[in-house]
Amino acid sequence: MSRRSGILEFAVLGLLRESPMHGYELRKRLNTSLGVFRAFSYGTLYPCLKTLVANGWLIEESGSVSDDAGAAPLTGRRAKIVYRLTPEGKEHFEELLSQTGPDVYEDEHFAARFAFFGQTSRDVRMRVLEGRRSRLEERLEKMRASLARTRERLDDYTLELQRHGMESVEREVRWLNELIESERAGRDLSGSTADGSAPDSTHGATGGLPRHRDITRPDPSDDTTT
Protein backbone atom coordinates (compact mmCIF):
# COMPACT_ATOMS: atom_id res chain seq x y z
CA MET A 1 0.00 0.00 0.00
CA SER A 2 1.31 3.44 -0.92
CA ARG A 3 1.61 6.11 1.72
CA ARG A 4 -1.11 8.21 0.07
CA SER A 5 -3.48 5.22 -0.10
CA GLY A 6 -2.92 4.61 3.59
CA ILE A 7 -3.72 8.24 4.39
CA LEU A 8 -6.90 8.08 2.32
CA GLU A 9 -8.07 4.92 4.07
CA PHE A 10 -7.40 6.54 7.44
CA ALA A 11 -9.40 9.64 6.49
CA VAL A 12 -12.33 7.64 5.10
CA LEU A 13 -12.55 5.54 8.28
CA GLY A 14 -12.41 8.69 10.39
CA LEU A 15 -15.20 10.43 8.50
CA LEU A 16 -17.41 7.34 8.51
CA ARG A 17 -16.89 7.02 12.25
CA GLU A 18 -18.87 10.28 12.50
CA SER A 19 -21.76 9.02 10.35
CA PRO A 20 -22.54 6.76 7.37
CA MET A 21 -22.14 8.42 3.97
CA HIS A 22 -22.31 7.63 0.28
CA GLY A 23 -19.42 8.17 -2.09
CA TYR A 24 -20.44 11.64 -3.26
CA GLU A 25 -20.66 13.01 0.27
CA LEU A 26 -17.40 11.33 1.27
CA ARG A 27 -15.55 12.89 -1.64
CA LYS A 28 -17.01 16.30 -0.82
CA ARG A 29 -15.99 16.03 2.85
CA LEU A 30 -12.49 14.90 1.93
CA ASN A 31 -12.12 17.82 -0.48
CA THR A 32 -13.45 20.53 1.80
CA SER A 33 -12.31 19.32 5.21
CA LEU A 34 -8.97 17.80 4.25
CA GLY A 35 -7.22 19.88 1.62
CA VAL A 36 -4.63 17.15 1.09
CA PHE A 37 -7.30 15.24 -0.87
CA ARG A 38 -8.45 18.15 -3.00
CA ALA A 39 -7.19 16.71 -6.29
CA PHE A 40 -8.32 13.08 -5.99
CA SER A 41 -11.19 11.57 -8.00
CA TYR A 42 -13.90 8.94 -7.70
CA GLY A 43 -11.47 6.65 -9.54
CA THR A 44 -9.30 6.86 -6.41
CA LEU A 45 -12.05 6.82 -3.79
CA TYR A 46 -14.10 3.81 -4.91
CA PRO A 47 -11.20 1.32 -5.05
CA CYS A 48 -10.32 2.47 -1.52
CA LEU A 49 -13.90 1.88 -0.36
CA LYS A 50 -13.95 -1.57 -1.97
CA THR A 51 -10.71 -2.46 -0.18
CA LEU A 52 -12.11 -1.35 3.18
CA VAL A 53 -15.27 -3.39 2.56
CA ALA A 54 -13.19 -6.46 1.63
CA ASN A 55 -11.20 -6.06 4.86
CA GLY A 56 -14.42 -6.06 6.87
CA TRP A 57 -13.99 -2.48 8.06
CA LEU A 58 -16.96 -1.10 6.11
CA ILE A 59 -20.28 -2.48 4.95
CA GLU A 60 -22.36 -1.35 2.00
CA GLU A 61 -26.04 -0.70 2.63
CA SER A 62 -28.86 0.16 0.27
CA GLY A 63 -30.39 3.45 1.25
CA SER A 64 -29.84 7.18 1.02
CA VAL A 65 -28.45 10.00 3.06
CA SER A 66 -29.44 13.61 2.54
CA ASP A 67 -27.36 15.70 0.18
CA ASP A 68 -26.59 19.37 0.66
CA ALA A 69 -29.02 21.71 -0.99
CA GLY A 70 -28.06 22.34 -4.57
CA ALA A 71 -25.90 19.24 -4.87
CA ALA A 72 -25.77 17.58 -8.25
CA PRO A 73 -28.36 14.78 -8.57
CA LEU A 74 -27.00 11.28 -8.19
CA THR A 75 -27.79 8.61 -10.75
CA GLY A 76 -27.13 4.91 -11.04
CA ARG A 77 -26.43 2.28 -8.43
CA ARG A 78 -23.73 4.27 -6.65
CA ALA A 79 -26.30 6.80 -5.45
CA LYS A 80 -28.00 4.01 -3.49
CA ILE A 81 -24.94 2.71 -1.65
CA VAL A 82 -24.25 4.01 1.83
CA TYR A 83 -20.99 3.07 3.55
CA ARG A 84 -21.09 2.31 7.26
CA LEU A 85 -18.22 1.61 9.66
CA THR A 86 -18.26 -1.85 11.24
CA PRO A 87 -17.16 -2.54 14.83
CA GLU A 88 -13.96 -4.00 13.37
CA GLY A 89 -13.48 -0.85 11.32
CA LYS A 90 -13.90 1.32 14.38
CA GLU A 91 -11.35 -0.76 16.27
CA HIS A 92 -8.92 -0.53 13.35
CA PHE A 93 -9.35 3.25 13.14
CA GLU A 94 -8.66 3.59 16.86
CA GLU A 95 -5.47 1.56 16.39
CA LEU A 96 -4.42 3.92 13.60
CA LEU A 97 -5.18 6.92 15.82
CA SER A 98 -2.81 5.61 18.46
CA GLN A 99 0.14 5.31 16.06
CA THR A 100 2.87 7.94 16.33
CA GLY A 101 5.57 6.61 14.01
CA PRO A 102 7.78 8.77 11.76
CA ASP A 103 5.34 8.68 8.82
CA VAL A 104 2.81 10.59 10.93
CA TYR A 105 5.13 13.62 10.99
CA GLU A 106 5.23 14.00 7.19
CA ASP A 107 3.23 16.76 5.49
CA GLU A 108 0.23 14.86 4.08
CA HIS A 109 -0.11 12.36 6.90
CA PHE A 110 0.16 15.05 9.58
CA ALA A 111 -2.62 17.10 7.95
CA ALA A 112 -4.93 14.09 7.97
CA ARG A 113 -4.03 13.15 11.54
CA PHE A 114 -4.54 16.70 12.78
CA ALA A 115 -8.03 16.78 11.26
CA PHE A 116 -8.99 13.98 13.65
CA PHE A 117 -7.28 15.31 16.76
CA GLY A 118 -10.71 15.70 18.37
CA GLN A 119 -10.92 11.89 18.43
CA THR A 120 -7.31 11.43 19.57
CA SER A 121 -6.11 11.05 23.14
CA ARG A 122 -4.08 13.91 24.62
CA ASP A 123 -0.87 11.90 25.06
CA VAL A 124 -0.95 10.80 21.40
CA ARG A 125 -1.64 14.38 20.27
CA MET A 126 1.42 15.50 22.20
CA ARG A 127 3.67 12.87 20.62
CA VAL A 128 2.44 13.73 17.13
CA LEU A 129 2.86 17.48 17.64
CA GLU A 130 6.33 17.13 19.14
CA GLY A 131 7.38 14.72 16.41
CA ARG A 132 6.12 17.07 13.71
CA ARG A 133 7.94 20.00 15.31
CA SER A 134 11.18 18.01 15.50
CA ARG A 135 10.84 17.03 11.83
CA LEU A 136 10.29 20.65 10.78
CA GLU A 137 13.19 21.90 12.90
CA GLU A 138 15.45 19.40 11.11
CA ARG A 139 14.10 20.57 7.77
CA LEU A 140 14.64 24.20 8.72
CA GLU A 141 18.24 23.54 9.73
CA LYS A 142 18.93 21.87 6.38
CA MET A 143 17.30 24.72 4.47
CA ARG A 144 19.40 27.30 6.29
CA ALA A 145 22.59 25.33 5.67
CA SER A 146 21.74 24.94 1.99
CA LEU A 147 20.97 28.64 1.62
CA ALA A 148 24.25 29.59 3.28
CA ARG A 149 26.17 27.41 0.82
CA THR A 150 24.41 28.54 -2.33
CA ARG A 151 23.42 32.15 -1.57
CA GLU A 152 26.11 33.67 -3.80
CA ARG A 153 25.08 31.52 -6.79
CA LEU A 154 21.35 32.28 -6.66
CA ASP A 155 19.56 35.05 -8.52
CA ASP A 156 17.24 37.35 -6.58
CA TYR A 157 14.04 35.46 -7.44
CA THR A 158 15.37 32.02 -6.52
CA LEU A 159 16.75 33.47 -3.31
CA GLU A 160 13.40 35.01 -2.48
CA LEU A 161 11.65 31.70 -3.15
CA GLN A 162 13.96 29.90 -0.74
CA ARG A 163 13.38 32.57 1.91
CA HIS A 164 9.63 32.19 1.43
CA GLY A 165 9.92 28.43 2.00
CA MET A 166 11.93 28.97 5.16
CA GLU A 167 9.43 31.50 6.49
CA SER A 168 6.58 29.03 5.91
CA VAL A 169 8.37 26.37 7.93
CA GLU A 170 9.20 28.88 10.68
CA ARG A 171 5.53 29.90 10.91
CA GLU A 172 4.44 26.30 11.31
CA VAL A 173 7.04 25.70 14.02
CA ARG A 174 5.69 28.71 15.95
CA TRP A 175 2.14 27.38 15.50
CA LEU A 176 3.19 23.96 16.77
CA ASN A 177 4.87 25.57 19.78
CA GLU A 178 1.57 27.24 20.67
CA LEU A 179 -0.37 24.01 20.25
CA ILE A 180 2.10 22.08 22.39
CA GLU A 181 1.93 24.77 25.07
CA SER A 182 -1.86 24.47 25.10
CA GLU A 183 -1.74 20.69 25.36
CA ARG A 184 0.76 20.83 28.21
CA ALA A 185 -1.46 23.29 30.04
CA GLY A 186 -4.30 20.78 29.75
CA ARG A 187 -6.61 23.05 27.80
CA ASP A 188 -9.26 21.32 25.70
CA LEU A 189 -11.24 22.73 22.77
CA SER A 190 -13.82 24.33 25.05
CA GLY A 191 -11.04 26.37 26.63
CA SER A 192 -11.25 24.60 30.00
CA THR A 193 -8.24 23.13 31.72
CA ALA A 194 -8.16 19.62 33.12
CA ASP A 195 -9.36 20.91 36.52
CA GLY A 196 -12.29 22.76 34.96
CA SER A 197 -10.83 26.27 35.31
CA ALA A 198 -11.08 28.93 32.62
CA PRO A 199 -8.38 29.23 29.98
CA ASP A 200 -5.66 31.84 29.78
CA SER A 201 -7.05 35.00 28.18
CA THR A 202 -4.43 34.88 25.43
CA HIS A 203 -6.35 32.04 23.79
CA GLY A 204 -9.73 33.76 23.90
CA ALA A 205 -12.66 32.24 22.06
CA THR A 206 -10.53 29.67 20.28
CA GLY A 207 -10.34 27.58 23.45
CA GLY A 208 -7.35 25.27 23.74
CA LEU A 209 -6.25 25.89 20.18
CA PRO A 210 -4.18 29.02 19.59
CA ARG A 211 -5.31 31.42 16.91
CA HIS A 212 -3.69 30.36 13.67
CA ARG A 213 -3.62 33.14 11.14
CA ASP A 214 -2.51 30.89 8.28
CA ILE A 215 -5.43 28.44 8.23
CA THR A 216 -6.17 27.35 4.67
CA ARG A 217 -9.81 27.76 3.76
CA PRO A 218 -11.56 25.57 1.18
CA ASP A 219 -11.30 26.84 -2.37
CA PRO A 220 -14.80 28.04 -3.36
CA SER A 221 -14.02 27.14 -6.98
CA ASP A 222 -13.38 23.49 -6.10
CA ASP A 223 -15.46 21.21 -8.33
CA THR A 224 -17.01 18.37 -6.36
CA THR A 225 -19.05 16.99 -9.21
CA THR A 226 -18.02 13.95 -11.25
PDB file of C-alpha atoms in Angstrom, residues 23-32 37-42 70-73 218-226:
ATOM      1  CA  GLY A  23     -19.419   8.174  -2.093  1.00  0.00           C
ATOM      2  CA  TYR A  24     -20.442  11.636  -3.259  1.00  0.00           C
ATOM      3  CA  GLU A  25     -20.659  13.013   0.273  1.00  0.00           C
ATOM      4  CA  LEU A  26     -17.401  11.325   1.274  1.00  0.00           C
ATOM      5  CA  ARG A  27     -15.549  12.895  -1.637  1.00  0.00           C
ATOM      6  CA  LYS A  28     -17.011  16.298  -0.818  1.00  0.00           C
ATOM      7  CA  ARG A  29     -15.994  16.029   2.845  1.00  0.00           C
ATOM      8  CA  LEU A  30     -12.491  14.904   1.934  1.00  0.00           C
ATOM      9  CA  ASN A  31     -12.116  17.816  -0.485  1.00  0.00           C
ATOM     10  CA  THR A  32     -13.452  20.533   1.802  1.00  0.00           C
ATOM     11  CA  PHE A  37      -7.298  15.238  -0.871  1.00  0.00           C
ATOM     12  CA  ARG A  38      -8.449  18.154  -3.002  1.00  0.00           C
ATOM     13  CA  ALA A  39      -7.192  16.706  -6.291  1.00  0.00           C
ATOM     14  CA  PHE A  40      -8.324  13.085  -5.994  1.00  0.00           C
ATOM     15  CA  SER A  41     -11.195  11.571  -8.001  1.00  0.00           C
ATOM     16  CA  TYR A  42     -13.896   8.938  -7.699  1.00  0.00           C
ATOM     17  CA  GLY A  70     -28.064  22.339  -4.572  1.00  0.00           C
ATOM     18  CA  ALA A  71     -25.902  19.237  -4.873  1.00  0.00           C
ATOM     19  CA  ALA A  72     -25.772  17.577  -8.245  1.00  0.00           C
ATOM     20  CA  PRO A  73     -28.362  14.778  -8.565  1.00  0.00           C
ATOM     21  CA  PRO A 218     -11.556  25.566   1.175  1.00  0.00           C
ATOM     22  CA  ASP A 219     -11.296  26.840  -2.370  1.00  0.00           C
ATOM     23  CA  PRO A 220     -14.796  28.039  -3.356  1.00  0.00           C
ATOM     24  CA  SER A 221     -14.019  27.139  -6.975  1.00  0.00           C
ATOM     25  CA  ASP A 222     -13.377  23.492  -6.102  1.00  0.00           C
ATOM     26  CA  ASP A 223     -15.463  21.215  -8.326  1.00  0.00           C
ATOM     27  CA  THR A 224     -17.008  18.368  -6.364  1.00  0.00           C
ATOM     28  CA  THR A 225     -19.054  16.991  -9.215  1.00  0.00           C
ATOM     29  CA  THR A 226     -18.018  13.951 -11.247  1.00  0.00           C
TER      30      THR A 226
END
